[in-house]
Amino acid sequence: MIGFWKRRRGAIAAGLAALLFVGLFATLGERWARTQAIAAADVTAARAARSHAGLLASELQKFRLLPVVLAEYPDVAAALATHAPAPIARLDRTLELLAQRTDSAAIYLIDRDGLTIAASNWRLPTSFVGSNYGFRPYFRDAMANGQSELFALGTVSGRPGLYLARRLDLDGRPAGTIVVKVEFDRVEAIWARASGPSFVTDAQGVILITAVPDWRFRATRRLDAATLARVRQTLQFGGAAPRPAAVDLSGPLARVGNGEAATLYRAATEPVPLADGRLVHLEPIAAPLAAANGNVRLWGLGILLVVIAVGGLVLRDREKRQLALDAQRTLEAEVVRRTAQLQAANQALQVESRERADADRRYRAAREELAQANRLGSLGQITAGVAHEINQPVAAIRTFAENAGQLLDRSQLQLVRDNLGRIIDLTSRIGSITAELRNFARRKAPAIDAVPIGSVIDGSLMILGERARQITTIDLPKALTDTLVIGDRVRLEQVLINLLQNALDAMTGGQTPKISLAVATAADDALAVTIADNGPGVDPAIADALFTPFVTAKPAGIGLGLAIARDIAREFGGELTLVPSPLGGAAFMLLLKRH
């Protein structure tokens, strides 16, 4: 009996030892499982945060180029300087088209008093035109510092977005701002597909961009009184102050929700180029914690079976260990696979960013080279005529020089002097032709100045040569010959040469080609230069799109000449239009402002 109780006490002691071992193992296993789950969640959260921050940075880089490009657009300066209906109407249509092509929420122009004078949404009931945004911080900061950015709720549309503002100067003085509003619906939709929520906070901890709509404009920490007063005054987040968000980032684990129903996350942060903003990604630990706990339970069960079975279940225990090892390898393989996917996505974003930067540089270089290439192309077409212009005086110079030698032998000095005077006149003529060609072909920055219209016409006809002068009838009243117009002489000659060359090309093969160039006074004291021909005219099918780039009726044309000519005319405050031809062919009217 005593032996029985001894054996029972031994069994009880062994059982208690086994229970103690199991309890200790459970405690340590729980801690290990939590550590492993947090580590796995940290890795996933950090990768997701970097990926989301890269996507947001790429989106911001694209839209930050728009205000810089629009600041150089001629109609922007004209609208701010004059508030005239014509440039404002053109600017409205341009901004509307640009907003559609770039997916911008809105693009609008504000004058120095804060009044919106042109906007991409001018057709909509929610148009910004006529609204005063002088109270908005992005307007005040841009007028003071040159540019600014502000994420705020739209006072008209009621939709949140980032406002990119850039100041525009006229004659060295601030004249207004160009503003681009960007909404991040596409970015938020991509973030929403991640395993956990992501959001961007400003320097005060207010959530600006998020895939969870209820969190937008909620504060992740308490705001001071000064900040609350400022956001109420500027309506940055609407009429109400930001309420606390259902996100607690103060502890080692982020909590979403309250009480026992709260969900636990690991948070990873990345800086973003948005006014001291930071991107926060929350990765739930429930899934990795459940997986780690499952592993612990499997190991505990295996050890418990080993302790109970002591030897009889060694083989089965090994199988259990092998199953656990396979599960761990599967988990590691899944982590590796997802890591590769994230790296591939990150590399794709980097490639896309570089391609966008390269495309922007190519666009700028092409725009700068376009006008120069057009002039050089025109010179190529008229080279034969210029050679003929120079060949005649050269032949005459040789004749006069030979005659001068013979007259010198006869001691007829007065006739020699006469011949030398004619040679000097002919060389001056050759010099004027070559100087005109050099000026026309030279690359230089355009300068707006006062130019006599008569000299512009003479220079254009001199470059085009004898054929153009023979068939061109010039109607230039003497009173208007020295009239000064606003522009750059070389670029104005480029417009006239383009129009005259088009007329010459249109009449190739005609019986009696005729061109008329008439100068007259137009409305608003402007000067109208009309160039008409008796060619076949303009095809009605392309008349409405004649000034659109790459639209042409020439078999070998590229359709850039008229588009460049109209841009040059508008740059100097004028206009180029298609008008009815008095000769039955095509006619174009160039309106120029008087100086």
mmCIF file of N, CA and C in Angstrom, residues 253-328:
data_model
loop_
_atom_site.group_PDB
_atom_site.id
_atom_site.type_symbol
_atom_site.label_atom_id
_atom_site.label_comp_id
_atom_site.label_asym_id
_atom_site.label_seq_id
_atom_site.Cartn_x
_atom_site.Cartn_y
_atom_site.Cartn_z
ATOM 1 N N LEU A 253 2.092 49.536 -29.437
ATOM 2 C CA LEU A 253 1.159 49.028 -30.441
ATOM 3 C C LEU A 253 0.104 50.090 -30.706
ATOM 4 N N ALA A 254 -0.128 50.382 -31.990
ATOM 5 C CA ALA A 254 -1.181 51.336 -32.338
ATOM 6 C C ALA A 254 -2.539 50.670 -32.127
ATOM 7 N N ARG A 255 -3.506 51.465 -31.674
ATOM 8 C CA ARG A 255 -4.842 50.945 -31.393
ATOM 9 C C ARG A 255 -5.856 51.709 -32.229
ATOM 10 N N VAL A 256 -6.761 50.989 -32.844
ATOM 11 C CA VAL A 256 -7.860 51.575 -33.607
ATOM 12 C C VAL A 256 -9.147 51.111 -32.948
ATOM 13 N N GLY A 257 -9.929 52.068 -32.438
ATOM 14 C CA GLY A 257 -11.137 51.721 -31.695
ATOM 15 C C GLY A 257 -10.904 51.854 -30.205
ATOM 16 N N ASN A 258 -11.937 51.569 -29.432
ATOM 17 C CA ASN A 258 -11.870 51.739 -27.983
ATOM 18 C C ASN A 258 -12.187 50.416 -27.278
ATOM 19 N N GLY A 259 -11.612 50.272 -26.063
ATOM 20 C CA GLY A 259 -11.947 49.131 -25.219
ATOM 21 C C GLY A 259 -11.458 47.818 -25.785
ATOM 22 N N GLU A 260 -12.208 46.768 -25.440
ATOM 23 C CA GLU A 260 -11.833 45.428 -25.864
ATOM 24 C C GLU A 260 -12.026 45.208 -27.361
ATOM 25 N N ALA A 261 -12.843 46.069 -27.975
ATOM 26 C CA ALA A 261 -13.079 45.935 -29.423
ATOM 27 C C ALA A 261 -11.967 46.562 -30.262
ATOM 28 N N ALA A 262 -10.967 47.188 -29.608
ATOM 29 C CA ALA A 262 -9.894 47.851 -30.347
ATOM 30 C C ALA A 262 -9.060 46.819 -31.104
ATOM 31 N N THR A 263 -8.598 47.229 -32.291
ATOM 32 C CA THR A 263 -7.730 46.397 -33.119
ATOM 33 C C THR A 263 -6.301 46.896 -32.966
ATOM 34 N N LEU A 264 -5.346 45.950 -32.819
ATOM 35 C CA LEU A 264 -3.950 46.299 -32.584
ATOM 36 C C LEU A 264 -3.170 46.252 -33.897
ATOM 37 N N TYR A 265 -2.271 47.247 -34.053
ATOM 38 C CA TYR A 265 -1.452 47.357 -35.259
ATOM 39 C C TYR A 265 -0.022 47.710 -34.860
ATOM 40 N N ARG A 266 0.899 47.456 -35.796
ATOM 41 C CA ARG A 266 2.240 48.020 -35.713
ATOM 42 C C ARG A 266 2.327 49.147 -36.733
ATOM 43 N N ALA A 267 2.878 50.290 -36.321
ATOM 44 C CA ALA A 267 2.915 51.468 -37.184
ATOM 45 C C ALA A 267 4.311 51.664 -37.753
ATOM 46 N N ALA A 268 4.373 52.032 -39.040
ATOM 47 C CA ALA A 268 5.623 52.417 -39.713
ATOM 48 C C ALA A 268 5.419 53.784 -40.340
ATOM 49 N N THR A 269 6.384 54.659 -40.207
ATOM 50 C CA THR A 269 6.253 56.028 -40.726
ATOM 51 C C THR A 269 7.342 56.301 -41.749
ATOM 52 N N GLU A 270 6.999 57.140 -42.714
ATOM 53 C CA GLU A 270 7.941 57.589 -43.742
ATOM 54 C C GLU A 270 7.687 59.072 -43.999
ATOM 55 N N PRO A 271 8.755 59.885 -44.154
ATOM 56 C CA PRO A 271 8.539 61.293 -44.510
ATOM 57 C C PRO A 271 8.031 61.408 -45.940
ATOM 58 N N VAL A 272 7.166 62.380 -46.186
ATOM 59 C CA VAL A 272 6.657 62.663 -47.534
ATOM 60 C C VAL A 272 6.855 64.145 -47.819
ATOM 61 N N PRO A 273 7.077 64.503 -49.093
ATOM 62 C CA PRO A 273 7.320 65.913 -49.448
ATOM 63 C C PRO A 273 6.029 66.727 -49.449
ATOM 64 N N LEU A 274 5.457 66.896 -48.249
ATOM 65 C CA LEU A 274 4.164 67.582 -48.149
ATOM 66 C C LEU A 274 4.112 68.362 -46.834
ATOM 67 N N ALA A 275 4.814 69.503 -46.778
ATOM 68 C CA ALA A 275 4.758 70.425 -45.639
ATOM 69 C C ALA A 275 4.969 69.698 -44.311
ATOM 70 N N ASP A 276 6.150 69.093 -44.149
ATOM 71 C CA ASP A 276 6.508 68.370 -42.921
ATOM 72 C C ASP A 276 5.544 67.211 -42.644
ATOM 73 N N GLY A 277 4.952 66.672 -43.671
ATOM 74 C CA GLY A 277 4.015 65.573 -43.485
ATOM 75 C C GLY A 277 4.738 64.248 -43.319
ATOM 76 N N ARG A 278 4.031 63.299 -42.728
ATOM 77 C CA ARG A 278 4.560 61.950 -42.548
ATOM 78 C C ARG A 278 3.481 60.941 -42.914
ATOM 79 N N LEU A 279 3.901 59.895 -43.597
ATOM 80 C CA LEU A 279 2.977 58.816 -43.958
ATOM 81 C C LEU A 279 3.065 57.733 -42.887
ATOM 82 N N VAL A 280 1.904 57.300 -42.422
ATOM 83 C CA VAL A 280 1.814 56.264 -41.400
ATOM 84 C C VAL A 280 1.059 55.066 -41.991
ATOM 85 N N HIS A 281 1.672 53.885 -41.902
ATOM 86 C CA HIS A 281 0.989 52.655 -42.329
ATOM 87 C C HIS A 281 0.807 51.761 -41.110
ATOM 88 N N LEU A 282 -0.401 51.278 -40.914
ATOM 89 C CA LEU A 282 -0.724 50.395 -39.793
ATOM 90 C C LEU A 282 -0.876 48.968 -40.313
ATOM 91 N N GLU A 283 -0.047 48.077 -39.783
ATOM 92 C CA GLU A 283 -0.092 46.675 -40.194
ATOM 93 C C GLU A 283 -0.695 45.861 -39.046
ATOM 94 N N PRO A 284 -1.819 45.173 -39.272
ATOM 95 C CA PRO A 284 -2.439 44.409 -38.178
ATOM 96 C C PRO A 284 -1.546 43.252 -37.734
ATOM 97 N N ILE A 285 -1.543 43.018 -36.420
ATOM 98 C CA ILE A 285 -0.713 41.924 -35.904
ATOM 99 C C ILE A 285 -1.546 40.681 -35.615
ATOM 100 N N ALA A 286 -2.854 40.762 -35.844
ATOM 101 C CA ALA A 286 -3.706 39.617 -35.530
ATOM 102 C C ALA A 286 -3.303 38.387 -36.334
ATOM 103 N N ALA A 287 -3.100 38.564 -37.650
ATOM 104 C CA ALA A 287 -2.774 37.409 -38.484
ATOM 105 C C ALA A 287 -1.411 36.819 -38.128
ATOM 106 N N PRO A 288 -0.317 37.645 -38.084
ATOM 107 C CA PRO A 288 0.968 37.032 -37.707
ATOM 108 C C PRO A 288 0.973 36.487 -36.283
ATOM 109 N N LEU A 289 0.195 37.121 -35.363
ATOM 110 C CA LEU A 289 0.138 36.623 -33.992
ATOM 111 C C LEU A 289 -0.571 35.265 -33.943
ATOM 112 N N ALA A 290 -1.636 35.143 -34.718
ATOM 113 C CA ALA A 290 -2.341 33.864 -34.763
ATOM 114 C C ALA A 290 -1.454 32.773 -35.341
ATOM 115 N N ALA A 291 -0.683 33.143 -36.387
ATOM 116 C CA ALA A 291 0.215 32.143 -36.965
ATOM 117 C C ALA A 291 1.296 31.724 -35.972
ATOM 118 N N ALA A 292 1.872 32.716 -35.269
ATOM 119 C CA ALA A 292 2.919 32.391 -34.298
ATOM 120 C C ALA A 292 2.354 31.563 -33.143
ATOM 121 N N ASN A 293 1.170 31.939 -32.644
ATOM 122 C CA ASN A 293 0.544 31.163 -31.572
ATOM 123 C C ASN A 293 0.234 29.738 -32.023
ATOM 124 N N GLY A 294 -0.163 29.609 -33.275
ATOM 125 C CA GLY A 294 -0.414 28.273 -33.806
ATOM 126 C C GLY A 294 0.846 27.420 -33.779
ATOM 127 N N ASN A 295 1.974 28.054 -34.157
ATOM 128 C CA ASN A 295 3.232 27.320 -34.090
ATOM 129 C C ASN A 295 3.570 26.907 -32.645
ATOM 130 N N VAL A 296 3.326 27.863 -31.726
ATOM 131 C CA VAL A 296 3.621 27.553 -30.317
ATOM 132 C C VAL A 296 2.764 26.388 -29.823
ATOM 133 N N ARG A 297 1.507 26.424 -30.198
ATOM 134 C CA ARG A 297 0.625 25.338 -29.758
ATOM 135 C C ARG A 297 1.069 23.996 -30.340
ATOM 136 N N LEU A 298 1.472 24.018 -31.612
ATOM 137 C CA LEU A 298 1.948 22.772 -32.217
ATOM 138 C C LEU A 298 3.176 22.240 -31.480
ATOM 139 N N TRP A 299 4.102 23.180 -31.190
ATOM 140 C CA TRP A 299 5.303 22.735 -30.477
ATOM 141 C C TRP A 299 4.952 22.248 -29.052
ATOM 142 N N GLY A 300 4.058 22.957 -28.409
ATOM 143 C CA GLY A 300 3.672 22.540 -27.052
ATOM 144 C C GLY A 300 3.009 21.175 -27.050
ATOM 145 N N LEU A 301 2.144 20.949 -28.038
ATOM 146 C CA LEU A 301 1.493 19.645 -28.128
ATOM 147 C C LEU A 301 2.513 18.539 -28.367
ATOM 148 N N GLY A 302 3.460 18.817 -29.215
ATOM 149 C CA GLY A 302 4.486 17.814 -29.486
ATOM 150 C C GLY A 302 5.307 17.486 -28.250
ATOM 151 N N ILE A 303 5.700 18.586 -27.515
ATOM 152 C CA ILE A 303 6.499 18.345 -26.304
ATOM 153 C C ILE A 303 5.684 17.601 -25.253
ATOM 154 N N LEU A 304 4.394 17.995 -25.115
ATOM 155 C CA LEU A 304 3.538 17.329 -24.144
ATOM 156 C C LEU A 304 3.390 15.846 -24.474
ATOM 157 N N LEU A 305 3.231 15.525 -25.736
ATOM 158 C CA LEU A 305 3.118 14.124 -26.137
ATOM 159 C C LEU A 305 4.406 13.359 -25.867
ATOM 160 N N VAL A 306 5.543 14.078 -26.055
ATOM 161 C CA VAL A 306 6.823 13.430 -25.771
ATOM 162 C C VAL A 306 6.943 13.116 -24.279
ATOM 163 N N VAL A 307 6.520 14.119 -23.411
ATOM 164 C CA VAL A 307 6.599 13.922 -21.959
ATOM 165 C C VAL A 307 5.672 12.779 -21.525
ATOM 166 N N ILE A 308 4.460 12.704 -22.050
ATOM 167 C CA ILE A 308 3.500 11.673 -21.654
ATOM 168 C C ILE A 308 3.893 10.308 -22.230
ATOM 169 N N ALA A 309 4.274 10.323 -23.489
ATOM 170 C CA ALA A 309 4.548 9.034 -24.130
ATOM 171 C C ALA A 309 5.954 8.531 -23.857
ATOM 172 N N VAL A 310 6.872 9.473 -23.416
ATOM 173 C CA VAL A 310 8.289 9.190 -23.064
ATOM 174 C C VAL A 310 8.936 8.340 -24.148
ATOM 175 N N GLY A 311 8.941 7.960 -24.919
ATOM 176 C CA GLY A 311 9.678 7.080 -25.815
ATOM 177 C C GLY A 311 8.808 6.462 -26.855
ATOM 178 N N GLY A 312 7.515 6.175 -26.418
ATOM 179 C CA GLY A 312 6.666 5.485 -27.384
ATOM 180 C C GLY A 312 6.232 6.369 -28.536
ATOM 181 N N LEU A 313 6.276 7.685 -28.334
ATOM 182 C CA LEU A 313 5.815 8.592 -29.396
ATOM 183 C C LEU A 313 6.966 9.417 -29.980
ATOM 184 N N VAL A 314 8.193 8.877 -29.917
ATOM 185 C CA VAL A 314 9.355 9.629 -30.446
ATOM 186 C C VAL A 314 9.195 9.886 -31.946
ATOM 187 N N LEU A 315 8.808 8.836 -32.639
ATOM 188 C CA LEU A 315 8.659 8.977 -34.093
ATOM 189 C C LEU A 315 7.601 10.017 -34.453
ATOM 190 N N ARG A 316 6.465 9.914 -33.713
ATOM 191 C CA ARG A 316 5.394 10.877 -34.000
ATOM 192 C C ARG A 316 5.826 12.308 -33.653
ATOM 193 N N ASP A 317 6.613 12.399 -32.541
ATOM 194 C CA ASP A 317 7.098 13.725 -32.161
ATOM 195 C C ASP A 317 7.973 14.334 -33.270
ATOM 196 N N ARG A 318 8.788 13.473 -33.875
ATOM 197 C CA ARG A 318 9.626 13.966 -34.980
ATOM 198 C C ARG A 318 8.766 14.439 -36.157
ATOM 199 N N GLU A 319 7.703 13.658 -36.403
ATOM 200 C CA GLU A 319 6.817 14.089 -37.503
ATOM 201 C C GLU A 319 6.187 15.456 -37.209
ATOM 202 N N LYS A 320 5.795 15.625 -35.927
ATOM 203 C CA LYS A 320 5.214 16.921 -35.557
ATOM 204 C C LYS A 320 6.219 18.061 -35.778
ATOM 205 N N ARG A 321 7.451 17.798 -35.346
ATOM 206 C CA ARG A 321 8.477 18.825 -35.536
ATOM 207 C C ARG A 321 8.696 19.123 -37.023
ATOM 208 N N GLN A 322 8.643 18.064 -37.818
ATOM 209 C CA GLN A 322 8.827 18.286 -39.259
ATOM 210 C C GLN A 322 7.686 19.121 -39.844
ATOM 211 N N LEU A 323 6.458 18.841 -39.372
ATOM 212 C CA LEU A 323 5.313 19.642 -39.834
ATOM 213 C C LEU A 323 5.479 21.120 -39.457
ATOM 214 N N ALA A 324 5.936 21.343 -38.210
ATOM 215 C CA ALA A 324 6.140 22.732 -37.785
ATOM 216 C C ALA A 324 7.203 23.414 -38.636
ATOM 217 N N LEU A 325 8.288 22.644 -38.930
ATOM 218 C CA LEU A 325 9.355 23.215 -39.748
ATOM 219 C C LEU A 325 8.852 23.543 -41.153
ATOM 220 N N ASP A 326 8.033 22.653 -41.730
ATOM 221 C CA ASP A 326 7.462 22.910 -43.058
ATOM 222 C C ASP A 326 6.575 24.155 -43.045
ATOM 223 N N ALA A 327 5.791 24.283 -41.960
ATOM 224 C CA ALA A 327 4.931 25.475 -41.863
ATOM 225 C C ALA A 327 5.760 26.752 -41.804
ATOM 226 N N GLN A 328 6.875 26.665 -41.055
ATOM 227 C CA GLN A 328 7.732 27.855 -40.956
ATOM 228 C C GLN A 328 8.368 28.181 -42.299
#
